[in-house]
Short mmCIF file of C-alpha atoms in Angstrom, two decimals:
data_model
loop_
_atom_site.label_atom_id
_atom_site.label_comp_id
_atom_site.label_asym_id
_atom_site.label_seq_id
_atom_site.Cartn_x
_atom_site.Cartn_y
_atom_site.Cartn_z
CA MET A 1 243.49 70.66 176.81
CA LYS A 2 245.54 70.92 179.36
CA ARG A 3 243.90 72.54 181.94
CA THR A 4 240.72 69.59 181.11
CA SER A 5 242.33 66.73 181.02
CA ASN A 6 244.31 67.61 184.51
CA ILE A 7 240.96 68.42 185.74
CA LEU A 8 238.75 65.14 184.70
CA VAL A 9 242.14 63.26 186.14
CA ALA A 10 241.13 65.04 190.23
CA ALA A 11 237.93 64.18 189.06
CA ALA A 12 238.63 60.63 189.38
CA LEU A 13 240.70 61.01 192.06
CA ALA A 14 238.53 61.93 194.56
CA GLY A 15 235.93 59.73 193.06
CA GLY A 16 238.27 56.47 193.74
CA ALA A 17 239.01 58.50 197.38
CA LEU A 18 235.52 58.99 198.27
CA LEU A 19 234.61 55.44 197.21
CA ALA A 20 237.81 53.48 198.74
CA ALA A 21 236.22 55.98 201.76
CA CYS A 22 232.89 54.18 201.33
CA ASN A 23 234.29 50.47 200.47
CA THR A 24 236.41 49.52 203.96
CA GLY A 25 235.22 45.78 203.84
CA GLU A 26 232.98 43.88 205.06
CA HIS A 27 231.38 46.23 208.16
CA HIS A 28 231.68 48.79 205.64
CA ARG A 29 228.14 50.16 207.35
CA LYS A 30 229.36 50.23 210.88
CA PRO A 31 231.09 53.90 212.25
CA GLY A 32 233.18 52.71 214.72
CA ARG A 33 232.94 51.89 218.35
CA ILE A 34 230.57 52.81 219.65
CA TYR A 35 229.91 54.70 223.02
CA MET A 36 227.96 52.30 225.22
CA PRO A 37 227.05 50.04 222.69
CA ASP A 38 223.81 49.10 224.67
CA MET A 39 222.25 52.43 224.76
CA TYR A 40 222.80 53.34 221.48
CA GLU A 41 221.30 50.22 220.24
CA SER A 42 218.37 49.18 222.29
CA ARG A 43 216.26 45.83 222.03
CA ALA A 44 213.41 46.51 219.55
CA TYR A 45 209.86 45.51 220.43
CA GLU A 46 206.88 45.45 218.44
CA PHE A 47 204.24 48.12 220.03
CA TYR A 48 207.64 50.80 219.57
CA ASN A 49 206.55 49.73 215.49
CA GLU A 50 205.95 53.64 215.02
CA ARG A 51 202.31 51.79 212.34
CA LEU A 52 201.27 50.00 215.26
CA ALA A 53 201.71 52.92 217.51
CA SER A 54 199.36 55.06 215.73
CA MET A 55 196.50 53.10 215.29
CA LYS A 56 193.62 53.34 217.45
CA PRO A 57 191.85 51.23 219.29
CA VAL A 58 189.59 48.94 218.50
CA ASP A 59 185.81 50.13 219.18
CA GLY A 60 184.34 49.06 222.11
CA THR A 61 188.11 48.38 224.02
CA VAL A 62 188.17 48.66 227.57
CA LYS A 63 191.33 48.57 229.27
CA ARG A 64 191.27 46.51 232.36
CA GLY A 65 189.80 47.75 235.36
CA GLU A 66 187.87 50.38 233.99
CA LEU A 67 183.40 50.50 233.70
CA LEU A 68 182.70 49.40 230.59
CA PRO A 69 181.05 52.92 228.27
CA TYR A 70 178.18 54.41 228.34
CA HIS A 71 176.34 53.99 225.28
CA LEU A 72 173.36 56.53 225.86
CA LYS A 73 174.13 59.80 223.66
CA ALA A 74 173.55 63.42 224.81
CA GLU A 75 169.12 63.10 223.97
CA ASP A 76 168.49 59.36 226.28
CA THR A 77 167.50 61.71 229.18
CA ALA A 78 164.97 59.68 229.65
CA GLN A 79 167.23 55.53 230.12
CA ALA A 80 169.23 57.97 232.09
CA ASN A 81 167.05 58.31 234.65
CA LEU A 82 166.30 54.89 234.66
CA THR A 83 170.61 54.25 234.94
CA LYS A 84 171.56 52.74 238.08
CA ASN A 85 175.17 53.62 239.32
CA PRO A 86 177.44 50.42 238.50
CA LEU A 87 180.02 50.70 241.77
CA THR A 88 178.55 49.96 244.91
CA ILE A 89 179.22 52.54 246.81
CA SER A 90 181.41 52.59 249.51
CA ALA A 91 182.18 56.00 251.97
CA ALA A 92 185.45 56.11 250.93
CA ASP A 93 184.30 56.22 247.49
CA VAL A 94 181.49 59.53 248.66
CA LYS A 95 184.39 61.42 250.77
CA GLU A 96 185.95 60.93 247.46
CA GLY A 97 182.97 62.27 244.82
CA GLN A 98 182.70 65.02 247.75
CA ARG A 99 186.55 65.88 247.17
CA LEU A 100 186.21 65.05 243.49
CA PHE A 101 183.13 67.27 243.73
CA ASN A 102 184.40 70.42 245.09
CA ILE A 103 187.84 70.82 242.86
CA TYR A 104 185.59 71.02 240.19
CA CYS A 105 181.97 71.63 240.21
CA ALA A 106 181.85 73.88 243.66
CA ILE A 107 183.71 76.75 241.35
CA CYS A 108 179.83 77.24 239.85
CA HIS A 109 177.66 75.94 241.80
CA GLY A 110 178.71 76.18 245.81
CA THR A 111 180.06 73.42 248.53
CA ALA A 112 176.43 72.71 250.09
CA LEU A 113 175.16 72.55 246.45
CA ASP A 114 173.00 75.56 246.17
CA GLY A 115 174.02 76.20 243.26
CA ASN A 116 176.48 79.77 244.93
CA GLY A 117 179.59 78.92 244.40
CA PRO A 118 182.98 81.75 244.00
CA LEU A 119 181.40 82.71 240.48
CA TYR A 120 178.40 83.46 241.33
CA LYS A 121 178.26 84.75 244.45
CA GLY A 122 174.44 85.87 245.45
CA GLY A 123 174.84 87.51 241.52
CA ASP A 124 178.37 89.51 242.58
CA GLY A 125 180.42 86.96 240.85
CA PRO A 126 181.90 87.71 237.09
CA TYR A 127 179.05 84.31 235.77
CA PRO A 128 175.56 86.95 235.96
CA ALA A 129 173.04 83.39 236.11
CA ALA A 130 172.68 81.18 238.77
CA PRO A 131 174.26 77.68 238.11
CA ALA A 132 172.01 75.11 238.55
CA ASN A 133 170.64 74.49 243.13
CA LEU A 134 171.06 70.58 242.69
CA VAL A 135 170.12 70.35 247.07
CA SER A 136 166.34 72.41 246.52
CA GLY A 137 164.36 72.95 243.32
CA PRO A 138 163.80 70.54 240.62
CA LYS A 139 167.31 70.28 239.83
CA SER A 140 167.52 67.74 243.21
CA ALA A 141 165.05 65.62 241.99
CA TYR A 142 167.04 64.09 239.01
CA THR A 143 168.84 60.28 239.85
CA GLU A 144 172.33 59.79 240.06
CA GLY A 145 171.96 57.95 236.56
CA ARG A 146 171.08 61.44 235.48
CA LEU A 147 173.91 63.45 237.32
CA PHE A 148 176.14 60.70 235.55
CA HIS A 149 174.74 61.98 232.59
CA VAL A 150 174.60 65.48 232.39
CA MET A 151 178.81 65.63 233.99
CA THR A 152 179.53 63.70 230.46
CA TYR A 153 177.28 65.67 227.98
CA GLY A 154 177.19 68.67 229.72
CA TYR A 155 173.61 70.30 229.74
CA ASN A 156 172.35 74.48 228.66
CA ALA A 157 175.14 76.14 229.72
CA MET A 158 177.35 73.86 231.03
CA GLY A 159 180.44 71.90 229.54
CA SER A 160 180.71 68.29 229.47
CA TYR A 161 183.09 67.09 232.40
CA ALA A 162 183.66 63.38 230.40
CA SER A 163 187.68 64.22 229.65
CA GLN A 164 188.22 65.84 233.19
CA LEU A 165 186.83 62.77 235.13
CA ASP A 166 186.54 59.15 234.57
CA ARG A 167 183.60 57.35 233.96
CA GLU A 168 183.84 55.36 237.65
CA GLN A 169 185.08 59.55 239.55
CA ARG A 170 181.76 60.88 237.95
CA TRP A 171 180.63 58.37 238.98
CA LYS A 172 180.95 58.67 243.02
CA ILE A 173 180.24 62.96 242.52
CA ALA A 174 176.77 61.31 241.25
CA ALA A 175 176.88 59.15 244.54
CA TYR A 176 177.84 62.73 246.38
CA ILE A 177 175.33 64.88 245.16
CA LYS A 178 172.27 61.95 246.27
CA THR A 179 173.71 61.81 249.85
CA MET A 180 173.72 65.91 250.21
CA GLN A 181 169.36 65.56 248.13
CA PRO A 182 166.44 65.16 250.30
CA GLY A 183 166.11 62.40 251.12
CA GLY A 184 169.28 61.14 249.84
CA SER A 185 170.78 58.17 252.06
CA LYS A 186 174.51 58.33 253.53
CA PRO A 187 176.17 54.40 253.03
CA ALA A 188 177.56 52.33 256.32
CA ALA A 189 181.52 53.34 257.07
CA ASP A 190 183.50 51.51 256.62
CA THR A 191 185.36 50.27 259.11
CA ALA A 192 184.04 48.09 262.04
CA ALA A 193 181.57 49.22 264.37
CA ALA A 194 182.51 49.81 267.52
CA PRO A 195 181.40 48.31 270.50
CA ALA A 196 177.98 49.94 272.40
CA ALA A 197 178.92 52.18 274.82
CA GLY A 198 178.00 51.12 278.93
CA ALA A 199 179.18 46.99 276.81
CA ALA A 200 180.54 44.85 279.55
CA ALA A 201 184.09 44.87 278.51
CA PRO A 202 185.82 40.72 277.45
CA ALA A 203 186.77 39.31 281.09
CA ASP A 204 190.52 39.40 281.42
CA SER A 205 192.23 35.49 281.18
CA THR A 206 195.32 36.54 283.01
CA ALA A 207 193.05 38.10 286.38
CA ALA A 208 193.90 36.61 289.48
CA LYS A 209 191.08 34.41 290.87
#
């Protein structure tokens, strides 16, 4: 009996000590001194809210400076043939399209766009089927809109490149391919035209008379 009472007394003392430790005054929730409080208690911003951060953008949302969404479906190839390039293509855009093509497309279609890339290599490569020839045959008549459509949704064994290339990049590649196809025209140079050869140089106003 005495032992039980001793246990009860000890438990009461321990409970009282615990309550005293938890209730140290008005600021009992403060852990004490904080090293670099401006970093420990960062300023709260609404867009860091967990609920807002997990919300998806509204359908059709376009970020600033981005092209409008592409609404055609994979089966809308007839409409894709008529779709025009929304970009005003410059020589720099064609050069960028060539750079992107060589990174993402040339491994199959080849840098000459003839379907003889490293994966095929004239039939000696690891890929048994020849990729599409983009400069001769049926694919050479594809419009920029159709080329963009194929890059967006894929075609046959070729998968979609919409996750690797944004809309603007796909249009630049399409523009580059068209310049390489029969009848394709290259855009005018971005720089001002140089004076014609043999043209008279402007008079030097400081020349001695």
